[in-house]
PDB file of C-alpha atoms in Angstrom:
ATOM      1  CA  UNK A1313       0.000   0.000   0.000  1.00 82.00           C
ATOM      2  CA  UNK A1314       2.911   2.327   0.671  1.00 84.00           C
ATOM      3  CA  UNK A1315       4.141   1.713  -2.858  1.00 85.00           C
ATOM      4  CA  UNK A1316       0.655   2.358  -4.220  1.00 87.00           C
ATOM      5  CA  UNK A1317       0.649   5.746  -2.479  1.00 87.00           C
ATOM      6  CA  UNK A1318       4.145   6.535  -3.770  1.00 85.00           C
ATOM      7  CA  UNK A1319       3.071   5.711  -7.329  1.00 85.00           C
ATOM      8  CA  UNK A1320       0.071   8.040  -7.060  1.00 86.00           C
ATOM      9  CA  UNK A1321       2.202  10.844  -5.673  1.00 87.00           C
ATOM     10  CA  UNK A1322       4.703  10.421  -8.505  1.00 86.00           C
ATOM     11  CA  UNK A1323       1.922  10.820 -11.052  1.00 86.00           C
ATOM     12  CA  UNK A1324       0.514  13.856  -9.242  1.00 85.00           C
ATOM     13  CA  UNK A1325       3.972  15.401  -9.045  1.00 85.00           C
ATOM     14  CA  UNK A1326       4.208  15.337 -12.824  1.00 84.00           C
ATOM     15  CA  UNK A1327       0.946  17.295 -13.089  1.00 86.00           C
ATOM     16  CA  UNK A1328       1.804  19.876 -10.417  1.00 83.00           C
ATOM     17  CA  UNK A1329      -1.402  19.078  -8.523  1.00 85.00           C
ATOM     18  CA  UNK A1330      -1.771  20.102  -4.882  1.00 87.00           C
ATOM     19  CA  UNK A1331      -2.235  17.192  -2.444  1.00 86.00           C
ATOM     20  CA  UNK A1332      -4.161  17.697   0.784  1.00 87.00           C
ATOM     21  CA  UNK A1333      -2.271  15.612   3.341  1.00 88.00           C
ATOM     22  CA  UNK A1334      -5.214  15.764   5.764  1.00 86.00           C
ATOM     23  CA  UNK A1335      -7.270  13.862   3.200  1.00 84.00           C
ATOM     24  CA  UNK A1336      -4.505  11.660   1.796  1.00 89.00           C
ATOM     25  CA  UNK A1337      -3.174  10.054   4.970  1.00 90.00           C
ATOM     26  CA  UNK A1338      -6.565   8.769   6.273  1.00 87.00           C
ATOM     27  CA  UNK A1339      -6.917   6.826   3.023  1.00 88.00           C
ATOM     28  CA  UNK A1340      -3.557   5.166   3.616  1.00 90.00           C
ATOM     29  CA  UNK A1341      -4.076   4.393   7.292  1.00 90.00           C
ATOM     30  CA  UNK A1342      -7.668   3.203   6.806  1.00 88.00           C
ATOM     31  CA  UNK A1343      -6.686   0.767   4.067  1.00 89.00           C
ATOM     32  CA  UNK A1344      -3.781  -0.551   6.149  1.00 90.00           C
ATOM     33  CA  UNK A1345      -5.761  -1.064   9.358  1.00 89.00           C
ATOM     34  CA  UNK A1346      -8.628  -2.728   7.471  1.00 87.00           C
ATOM     35  CA  UNK A1347      -6.151  -5.078   5.815  1.00 87.00           C
ATOM     36  CA  UNK A1348      -4.799  -6.057   9.227  1.00 85.00           C
ATOM     37  CA  UNK A1349      -8.259  -6.340  10.758  1.00 86.00           C
ATOM     38  CA  UNK A1350     -10.342  -7.939   7.998  1.00 86.00           C
ATOM     39  CA  UNK A1351      -7.974  -8.786   5.090  1.00 84.00           C
ATOM     40  CA  UNK A1352     -10.116  -6.517   2.920  1.00 82.00           C
ATOM     41  CA  UNK A1353      -9.301  -2.793   2.721  1.00 82.00           C
ATOM     42  CA  UNK A1354     -11.892  -0.283   1.586  1.00 82.00           C
ATOM     43  CA  UNK A1355      -9.704   0.751  -1.356  1.00 84.00           C
ATOM     44  CA  UNK A1356      -9.626   4.469  -0.562  1.00 84.00           C
ATOM     45  CA  UNK A1357      -6.130   4.836  -2.037  1.00 86.00           C
ATOM     46  CA  UNK A1358      -7.612   3.994  -5.434  1.00 85.00           C
ATOM     47  CA  UNK A1359     -10.351   6.626  -5.249  1.00 82.00           C
ATOM     48  CA  UNK A1360     -10.057  10.011  -6.986  1.00 77.00           C
ATOM     49  CA  UNK A1361      -8.946  12.968  -4.870  1.00 78.00           C
ATOM     50  CA  UNK A1362      -8.068  10.529  -2.051  1.00 80.00           C
ATOM     51  CA  UNK A1363     -11.698  10.114  -1.002  1.00 71.00           C
ATOM     52  CA  UNK A1364     -12.235  13.385   0.939  1.00 68.00           C
ATOM     53  CA  UNK A1365     -15.687  12.161   1.978  1.00 66.00           C
ATOM     54  CA  UNK A1366     -14.014   9.435   4.063  1.00 67.00           C
ATOM     55  CA  UNK A1367     -11.963  11.965   6.008  1.00 71.00           C
ATOM     56  CA  UNK A1368     -15.059  14.092   6.574  1.00 74.00           C
ATOM     57  CA  UNK A1369     -16.990  11.035   7.771  1.00 72.00           C
ATOM     58  CA  UNK A1370     -14.201  10.189  10.226  1.00 68.00           C
ATOM     59  CA  UNK A1371     -14.219  13.707  11.633  1.00 73.00           C
ATOM     60  CA  UNK A1372     -18.000  13.793  11.904  1.00 71.00           C
ATOM     61  CA  UNK A1373     -17.994  10.372  13.557  1.00 67.00           C
ATOM     62  CA  UNK A1374     -15.427  11.620  16.081  1.00 68.00           C
ATOM     63  CA  UNK A1375     -17.732  14.473  17.010  1.00 68.00           C
ATOM     64  CA  UNK A1376     -20.617  12.048  17.324  1.00 66.00           C
ATOM     65  CA  UNK A1377     -18.597   9.796  19.604  1.00 67.00           C
ATOM     66  CA  UNK A1378     -17.814  12.689  21.957  1.00 68.00           C
ATOM     67  CA  UNK A1379     -21.461  13.761  21.919  1.00 71.00           C
ATOM     68  CA  UNK A1380     -22.776  10.294  22.763  1.00 72.00           C
ATOM     69  CA  UNK A1381     -20.177   9.840  25.512  1.00 72.00           C
ATOM     70  CA  UNK A1382     -21.964  12.677  27.338  1.00 76.00           C
ATOM     71  CA  UNK A1383     -25.490  11.534  26.470  1.00 78.00           C
ATOM     72  CA  UNK A1384     -25.323   7.733  25.974  1.00 76.00           C
ATOM     73  CA  UNK A1385     -29.091   7.319  26.061  1.00 80.00           C
ATOM     74  CA  UNK A1386     -29.359   9.358  22.839  1.00 75.00           C
ATOM     75  CA  UNK A1387     -27.328   6.774  20.934  1.00 72.00           C
ATOM     76  CA  UNK A1388     -29.816   4.031  21.831  1.00 76.00           C
ATOM     77  CA  UNK A1389     -32.698   6.274  20.797  1.00 79.00           C
ATOM     78  CA  UNK A1390     -31.169   7.286  17.466  1.00 73.00           C
ATOM     79  CA  UNK A1391     -30.239   3.728  16.570  1.00 72.00           C
ATOM     80  CA  UNK A1392     -33.931   2.847  16.648  1.00 77.00           C
ATOM     81  CA  UNK A1393     -34.846   5.698  14.313  1.00 76.00           C
ATOM     82  CA  UNK A1394     -34.864   5.302  10.517  1.00 78.00           C
ATOM     83  CA  UNK A1395     -31.480   6.296   9.063  1.00 71.00           C
ATOM     84  CA  UNK A1396     -32.986   8.822   6.657  1.00 75.00           C
ATOM     85  CA  UNK A1397     -34.595  10.578   9.641  1.00 79.00           C
ATOM     86  CA  UNK A1398     -31.293  10.631  11.565  1.00 72.00           C
ATOM     87  CA  UNK A1399     -29.535  12.185   8.583  1.00 71.00           C
ATOM     88  CA  UNK A1400     -32.094  14.980   8.512  1.00 75.00           C
ATOM     89  CA  UNK A1401     -32.176  15.593  12.256  1.00 72.00           C
ATOM     90  CA  UNK A1402     -28.432  15.432  12.970  1.00 68.00           C
ATOM     91  CA  UNK A1403     -26.390  15.205   9.738  1.00 68.00           C
ATOM     92  CA  UNK A1404     -23.013  14.985  11.481  1.00 64.00           C
ATOM     93  CA  UNK A1405     -24.043  12.175  13.802  1.00 64.00           C
ATOM     94  CA  UNK A1406     -25.324  10.098  10.905  1.00 65.00           C
ATOM     95  CA  UNK A1407     -21.692   9.601   9.844  1.00 65.00           C
ATOM     96  CA  UNK A1408     -21.129   7.701  13.076  1.00 67.00           C
ATOM     97  CA  UNK A1409     -23.858   5.218  12.169  1.00 70.00           C
ATOM     98  CA  UNK A1410     -22.547   5.030   8.600  1.00 72.00           C
ATOM     99  CA  UNK A1411     -19.100   4.020   9.840  1.00 75.00           C
ATOM    100  CA  UNK A1412     -20.411   1.490  12.337  1.00 76.00           C
ATOM    101  CA  UNK A1413     -22.541  -0.015   9.590  1.00 80.00           C
ATOM    102  CA  UNK A1414     -19.552  -0.312   7.265  1.00 82.00           C
ATOM    103  CA  UNK A1415     -17.501  -2.008   9.976  1.00 85.00           C
ATOM    104  CA  UNK A1416     -20.386  -4.369  10.781  1.00 86.00           C
ATOM    105  CA  UNK A1417     -20.425  -5.431   7.129  1.00 87.00           C
ATOM    106  CA  UNK A1418     -16.719  -6.267   7.354  1.00 87.00           C
ATOM    107  CA  UNK A1419     -17.235  -8.306  10.523  1.00 86.00           C
ATOM    108  CA  UNK A1420     -20.173 -10.169   8.973  1.00 87.00           C
ATOM    109  CA  UNK A1421     -18.072 -10.915   5.886  1.00 87.00           C
ATOM    110  CA  UNK A1422     -15.304 -12.443   8.007  1.00 85.00           C
ATOM    111  CA  UNK A1423     -17.854 -14.585   9.835  1.00 84.00           C
ATOM    112  CA  UNK A1424     -19.413 -15.723   6.539  1.00 87.00           C
ATOM    113  CA  UNK A1425     -15.993 -16.548   5.056  1.00 84.00           C
ATOM    114  CA  UNK A1426     -15.096 -18.694   8.065  1.00 82.00           C
ATOM    115  CA  UNK A1427     -18.456 -20.461   7.888  1.00 83.00           C
ATOM    116  CA  UNK A1428     -17.654 -21.307   4.244  1.00 84.00           C
ATOM    117  CA  UNK A1429     -14.092 -22.364   5.174  1.00 81.00           C
ATOM    118  CA  UNK A1430     -12.547 -19.353   3.447  1.00 79.00           C
ATOM    119  CA  UNK A1431      -9.417 -17.902   5.004  1.00 74.00           C
ATOM    120  CA  UNK A1432      -7.120 -15.072   3.863  1.00 71.00           C
ATOM    121  CA  UNK A1433      -4.136 -16.386   1.950  1.00 69.00           C
ATOM    122  CA  UNK A1434      -0.953 -16.261   3.981  1.00 64.00           C
ATOM    123  CA  UNK A1435      -2.187 -13.635   6.412  1.00 72.00           C
ATOM    124  CA  UNK A1436      -3.515 -13.690   9.950  1.00 78.00           C
ATOM    125  CA  UNK A1437      -6.010 -10.963  10.755  1.00 84.00           C
ATOM    126  CA  UNK A1438      -7.429  -9.591  13.964  1.00 86.00           C
ATOM    127  CA  UNK A1439     -11.003 -10.714  13.418  1.00 85.00           C
ATOM    128  CA  UNK A1440     -10.269 -14.067  11.839  1.00 85.00           C
ATOM    129  CA  UNK A1441      -8.273 -14.868  14.975  1.00 84.00           C
ATOM    130  CA  UNK A1442     -11.010 -13.567  17.272  1.00 85.00           C
ATOM    131  CA  UNK A1443     -13.713 -15.691  15.660  1.00 84.00           C
ATOM    132  CA  UNK A1444     -11.539 -18.823  15.809  1.00 84.00           C
ATOM    133  CA  UNK A1445     -10.228 -18.234  19.339  1.00 85.00           C
ATOM    134  CA  UNK A1446     -11.705 -21.014  21.488  1.00 84.00           C
ATOM    135  CA  UNK A1447     -10.576 -19.341  24.713  1.00 85.00           C
ATOM    136  CA  UNK A1448     -13.131 -16.536  24.223  1.00 84.00           C
ATOM    137  CA  UNK A1449     -16.634 -17.101  25.538  1.00 87.00           C
ATOM    138  CA  UNK A1450     -19.461 -16.867  22.959  1.00 85.00           C
ATOM    139  CA  UNK A1451     -20.676 -13.554  24.429  1.00 84.00           C
ATOM    140  CA  UNK A1452     -17.312 -12.019  23.516  1.00 85.00           C
ATOM    141  CA  UNK A1453     -17.670 -13.095  19.886  1.00 84.00           C
ATOM    142  CA  UNK A1454     -21.140 -11.858  18.998  1.00 86.00           C
ATOM    143  CA  UNK A1455     -21.278  -9.781  15.798  1.00 82.00           C
ATOM    144  CA  UNK A1456     -22.530  -6.787  17.784  1.00 84.00           C
ATOM    145  CA  UNK A1457     -19.623  -6.939  20.224  1.00 86.00           C
ATOM    146  CA  UNK A1458     -17.009  -7.460  17.510  1.00 87.00           C
ATOM    147  CA  UNK A1459     -18.509  -4.700  15.361  1.00 86.00           C
ATOM    148  CA  UNK A1460     -18.059  -2.296  18.270  1.00 84.00           C
ATOM    149  CA  UNK A1461     -14.462  -3.466  18.683  1.00 87.00           C
ATOM    150  CA  UNK A1462     -13.942  -3.137  14.944  1.00 87.00           C
ATOM    151  CA  UNK A1463     -15.161   0.450  14.959  1.00 83.00           C
ATOM    152  CA  UNK A1464     -12.700   1.306  17.728  1.00 83.00           C
ATOM    153  CA  UNK A1465      -9.842  -0.311  15.826  1.00 86.00           C
ATOM    154  CA  UNK A1466     -10.633   1.341  12.496  1.00 85.00           C
ATOM    155  CA  UNK A1467     -11.265   4.784  13.977  1.00 80.00           C
ATOM    156  CA  UNK A1468      -8.277   4.776  16.330  1.00 80.00           C
ATOM    157  CA  UNK A1469      -5.961   3.115  13.825  1.00 84.00           C
ATOM    158  CA  UNK A1470      -6.746   5.483  10.980  1.00 84.00           C
ATOM    159  CA  UNK A1471      -7.514   9.038  12.027  1.00 82.00           C
ATOM    160  CA  UNK A1472      -5.005   9.436  14.877  1.00 84.00           C
ATOM    161  CA  UNK A1473      -2.148   7.915  12.877  1.00 89.00           C
ATOM    162  CA  UNK A1474      -3.082   9.964   9.813  1.00 89.00           C
ATOM    163  CA  UNK A1475      -3.091  13.167  11.851  1.00 88.00           C
ATOM    164  CA  UNK A1476       0.354  12.395  13.274  1.00 90.00           C
ATOM    165  CA  UNK A1477       1.730  11.717   9.783  1.00 92.00           C
ATOM    166  CA  UNK A1478       0.275  14.984   8.505  1.00 91.00           C
ATOM    167  CA  UNK A1479       1.803  16.950  11.398  1.00 91.00           C
ATOM    168  CA  UNK A1480       5.219  15.351  10.860  1.00 93.00           C
ATOM    169  CA  UNK A1481       5.032  16.046   7.123  1.00 93.00           C
ATOM    170  CA  UNK A1482       4.174  19.692   7.711  1.00 92.00           C
ATOM    171  CA  UNK A1483       7.063  20.277  10.116  1.00 92.00           C
ATOM    172  CA  UNK A1484       9.507  18.538   7.780  1.00 93.00           C
ATOM    173  CA  UNK A1485       8.436  20.728   4.874  1.00 92.00           C
ATOM    174  CA  UNK A1486       8.458  23.863   7.047  1.00 92.00           C
ATOM    175  CA  UNK A1487      11.983  23.093   8.334  1.00 93.00           C
ATOM    176  CA  UNK A1488      14.229  22.274   5.346  1.00 93.00           C
ATOM    177  CA  UNK A1489      17.273  21.709   7.567  1.00 94.00           C
ATOM    178  CA  UNK A1490      15.491  18.918   9.458  1.00 93.00           C
ATOM    179  CA  UNK A1491      14.205  17.433   6.192  1.00 94.00           C
ATOM    180  CA  UNK A1492      17.730  17.472   4.724  1.00 94.00           C
ATOM    181  CA  UNK A1493      19.173  15.639   7.751  1.00 94.00           C
ATOM    182  CA  UNK A1494      16.461  13.010   7.478  1.00 94.00           C
ATOM    183  CA  UNK A1495      17.022  12.559   3.758  1.00 93.00           C
ATOM    184  CA  UNK A1496      20.781  12.173   4.290  1.00 93.00           C
ATOM    185  CA  UNK A1497      20.179   9.492   6.919  1.00 94.00           C
ATOM    186  CA  UNK A1498      17.679   7.629   4.760  1.00 92.00           C
ATOM    187  CA  UNK A1499      20.083   7.707   1.802  1.00 91.00           C
ATOM    188  CA  UNK A1500      22.276   5.291   3.727  1.00 90.00           C
ATOM    189  CA  UNK A1501      19.607   2.568   3.617  1.00 90.00           C
ATOM    190  CA  UNK A1502      17.711   3.749   0.526  1.00 89.00           C
ATOM    191  CA  UNK A1503      20.376   4.573  -2.081  1.00 87.00           C
ATOM    192  CA  UNK A1504      17.897   4.388  -4.988  1.00 85.00           C
ATOM    193  CA  UNK A1505      14.281   5.446  -5.475  1.00 78.00           C
ATOM    194  CA  UNK A1506      13.111   1.839  -5.605  1.00 80.00           C
ATOM    195  CA  UNK A1507      14.942   0.759  -2.439  1.00 82.00           C
ATOM    196  CA  UNK A1508      12.666  -1.010   0.052  1.00 83.00           C
ATOM    197  CA  UNK A1509      14.517  -1.577   3.330  1.00 86.00           C
ATOM    198  CA  UNK A1510      12.906  -3.674   6.043  1.00 87.00           C
ATOM    199  CA  UNK A1511      11.417  -1.977   9.081  1.00 85.00           C
ATOM    200  CA  UNK A1512      13.978  -3.720  11.295  1.00 88.00           C
ATOM    201  CA  UNK A1513      16.618  -1.658   9.490  1.00 90.00           C
ATOM    202  CA  UNK A1514      14.666   1.591   9.490  1.00 89.00           C
ATOM    203  CA  UNK A1515      13.928   1.478  13.211  1.00 88.00           C
ATOM    204  CA  UNK A1516      17.667   1.563  13.876  1.00 90.00           C
ATOM    205  CA  UNK A1517      17.988   5.031  12.302  1.00 92.00           C
ATOM    206  CA  UNK A1518      18.397   7.439  15.246  1.00 93.00           C
ATOM    207  CA  UNK A1519      17.371  10.677  13.546  1.00 94.00           C
ATOM    208  CA  UNK A1520      14.256   9.204  11.959  1.00 93.00           C
ATOM    209  CA  UNK A1521      13.375   7.714  15.335  1.00 92.00           C
ATOM    210  CA  UNK A1522      13.750  11.125  16.950  1.00 92.00           C
ATOM    211  CA  UNK A1523      11.452  12.695  14.352  1.00 93.00           C
ATOM    212  CA  UNK A1524       8.792  10.032  14.920  1.00 91.00           C
ATOM    213  CA  UNK A1525       8.976  10.561  18.683  1.00 88.00           C
ATOM    214  CA  UNK A1526       8.708  14.325  18.264  1.00 88.00           C
ATOM    215  CA  UNK A1527       5.785  13.895  15.882  1.00 88.00           C
ATOM    216  CA  UNK A1528       3.953  11.780  18.439  1.00 84.00           C
ATOM    217  CA  UNK A1529       4.608  14.431  21.092  1.00 81.00           C
ATOM    218  CA  UNK A1530       3.620  17.442  19.015  1.00 82.00           C
ATOM    219  CA  UNK A1531       0.504  15.963  17.421  1.00 81.00           C
ATOM    220  CA  UNK A1532      -2.532  15.350  19.618  1.00 72.00           C
ATOM    221  CA  UNK A1533      -4.276  12.122  18.777  1.00 63.00           C
ATOM    222  CA  UNK A1534      -7.378  13.154  20.701  1.00 63.00           C
ATOM    223  CA  UNK A1535      -7.879  16.748  21.834  1.00 62.00           C
ATOM    224  CA  UNK A1536     -10.094  16.046  24.837  1.00 62.00           C
ATOM    225  CA  UNK A1537      -9.207  14.789  28.288  1.00 63.00           C
ATOM    226  CA  UNK A1538      -7.708  11.318  28.399  1.00 64.00           C
ATOM    227  CA  UNK A1539      -7.654   9.878  31.862  1.00 70.00           C
ATOM    228  CA  UNK A1540      -4.811   7.570  32.848  1.00 74.00           C
ATOM    229  CA  UNK A1541      -4.658   5.019  35.640  1.00 82.00           C
ATOM    230  CA  UNK A1542      -2.081   2.455  36.762  1.00 85.00           C
ATOM    231  CA  UNK A1543      -4.143  -0.283  38.435  1.00 87.00           C
ATOM    232  CA  UNK A1544      -1.327  -2.481  39.770  1.00 90.00           C
ATOM    233  CA  UNK A1545       1.835  -0.488  40.512  1.00 90.00           C
ATOM    234  CA  UNK A1546       2.858   2.995  41.668  1.00 89.00           C
ATOM    235  CA  UNK A1547       4.249   5.251  38.952  1.00 85.00           C
ATOM    236  CA  UNK A1548       7.545   6.963  39.730  1.00 85.00           C
ATOM    237  CA  UNK A1549       8.635  10.071  37.821  1.00 78.00           C
ATOM    238  CA  UNK A1550      12.108  11.483  38.241  1.00 75.00           C
ATOM    239  CA  UNK A1551      13.156  14.819  36.781  1.00 68.00           C
ATOM    240  CA  UNK A1552      16.674  15.513  35.542  1.00 65.00           C
ATOM    241  CA  UNK A1553      19.009  17.494  37.841  1.00 64.00           C
ATOM    242  CA  UNK A1554      18.821  21.255  37.315  1.00 61.00           C
ATOM    243  CA  UNK A1555      21.983  23.348  37.084  1.00 61.00           C
ATOM    244  CA  UNK A1556      21.817  27.030  38.076  1.00 60.00           C
ATOM    245  CA  UNK A1557      25.160  28.768  37.770  1.00 61.00           C
ATOM    246  CA  UNK A1558      27.674  26.899  39.881  1.00 62.00           C
ATOM    247  CA  UNK A1559      25.062  25.048  41.897  1.00 63.00           C
ATOM    248  CA  UNK A1560      23.378  21.788  40.977  1.00 62.00           C
ATOM    249  CA  UNK A1561      20.017  20.853  42.412  1.00 65.00           C
ATOM    250  CA  UNK A1562      19.184  17.242  43.086  1.00 68.00           C
ATOM    251  CA  UNK A1563      16.690  15.493  40.849  1.00 67.00           C
ATOM    252  CA  UNK A1564      13.132  15.643  42.080  1.00 77.00           C
ATOM    253  CA  UNK A1565      10.937  12.574  42.300  1.00 81.00           C
ATOM    254  CA  UNK A1566       7.172  12.175  42.274  1.00 82.00           C
ATOM    255  CA  UNK A1567       5.071   9.103  42.919  1.00 87.00           C
ATOM    256  CA  UNK A1568       1.519   8.600  41.628  1.00 85.00           C
ATOM    257  CA  UNK A1569      -0.082   5.815  43.689  1.00 89.00           C
ATOM    258  CA  UNK A1570      -1.713   2.917  41.911  1.00 88.00           C
ATOM    259  CA  UNK A1571      -5.426   3.303  41.320  1.00 87.00           C
ATOM    260  CA  UNK A1572      -5.301   7.098  41.152  1.00 85.00           C
ATOM    261  CA  UNK A1573      -6.829   8.647  38.039  1.00 79.00           C
ATOM    262  CA  UNK A1574      -4.806  11.493  36.578  1.00 73.00           C
ATOM    263  CA  UNK A1575      -4.784  13.654  33.470  1.00 67.00           C
ATOM    264  CA  UNK A1576      -2.010  15.136  31.376  1.00 63.00           C
ATOM    265  CA  UNK A1577      -2.679  18.570  29.893  1.00 62.00           C
ATOM    266  CA  UNK A1578      -1.890  18.836  26.185  1.00 62.00           C
ATOM    267  CA  UNK A1579      -0.124  22.166  26.762  1.00 60.00           C
ATOM    268  CA  UNK A1580       2.352  20.535  29.155  1.00 58.00           C
ATOM    269  CA  UNK A1581       3.513  17.897  26.682  1.00 58.00           C
ATOM    270  CA  UNK A1582       3.090  19.506  23.257  1.00 61.00           C
ATOM    271  CA  UNK A1583       4.869  22.277  21.425  1.00 57.00           C
ATOM    272  CA  UNK A1584       4.947  23.448  17.830  1.00 55.00           C
ATOM    273  CA  UNK A1585       8.751  23.731  17.924  1.00 55.00           C
ATOM    274  CA  UNK A1586      10.509  20.741  16.355  1.00 48.00           C
ATOM    275  CA  UNK A1587      13.824  22.496  15.794  1.00 46.00           C
ATOM    276  CA  UNK A1588      15.310  20.775  18.851  1.00 49.00           C
ATOM    277  CA  UNK A1589      14.754  17.381  17.273  1.00 47.00           C
ATOM    278  CA  UNK A1590      17.704  15.121  18.079  1.00 48.00           C
ATOM    279  CA  UNK A1591      18.356  11.406  18.466  1.00 46.00           C
ATOM    280  CA  UNK A1592      17.264   9.942  21.845  1.00 45.00           C
ATOM    281  CA  UNK A1593      20.895   9.370  22.859  1.00 46.00           C
ATOM    282  CA  UNK A1594      21.883  13.023  22.266  1.00 43.00           C
TER     283      UNK A1594
END
């Protein structure tokens, strides 16, 4: 799929067309996660203009998810209403039901294929393994339950990753010096345009690793509060020693007890400045 995207970009480059990364990356990530989950991608990379309607549906569905998390009883009510009525009453929320319906079709297809002794050639998938896992109780493998899990996987595995890729791409283009350092490092393992190094080789590149880590820090996968909890062990945080003039202060240490719910503010972990990007060992 990566090569398919590269081929499309090469053709678009020759025409001088403008590519909207916010619409392009969700097509890539959605097709990849659906291949892993169901062995059948939606084929958004093949659609003209990189299927902008899919990106819009993902964004609308995200808003619907946040809305229903505050008013869960409304979701039950709206699911019993005719879909054409939901689209008229709350157009944005109808995208949520559209996505869940599409995922349910994928789950049903996997179940039908297994019933007919059809398996994906040479590939294990998430839902083929779930349906054939004898250690799961039947209640855990109902189509309704797995469709809900499938929606979480597709939504979380597509939009958040796509957003991070778009943010990284922007900062690389906006900072030519960082882009040049990355290109020089990649040239060592990709000497030609058709080079295809394995991920085990790429993950050893320190500067690329630093850029990925910075991209994950700068981009916000979800912009609302995400509570964290460590159920089994205390979490210990230790700050680096601070040097002020000739004096050196000892490192401070904080402990968050197990079972305590805590939040991390986006402003305390994110910054738009990637110019300090350096390998983890630096």
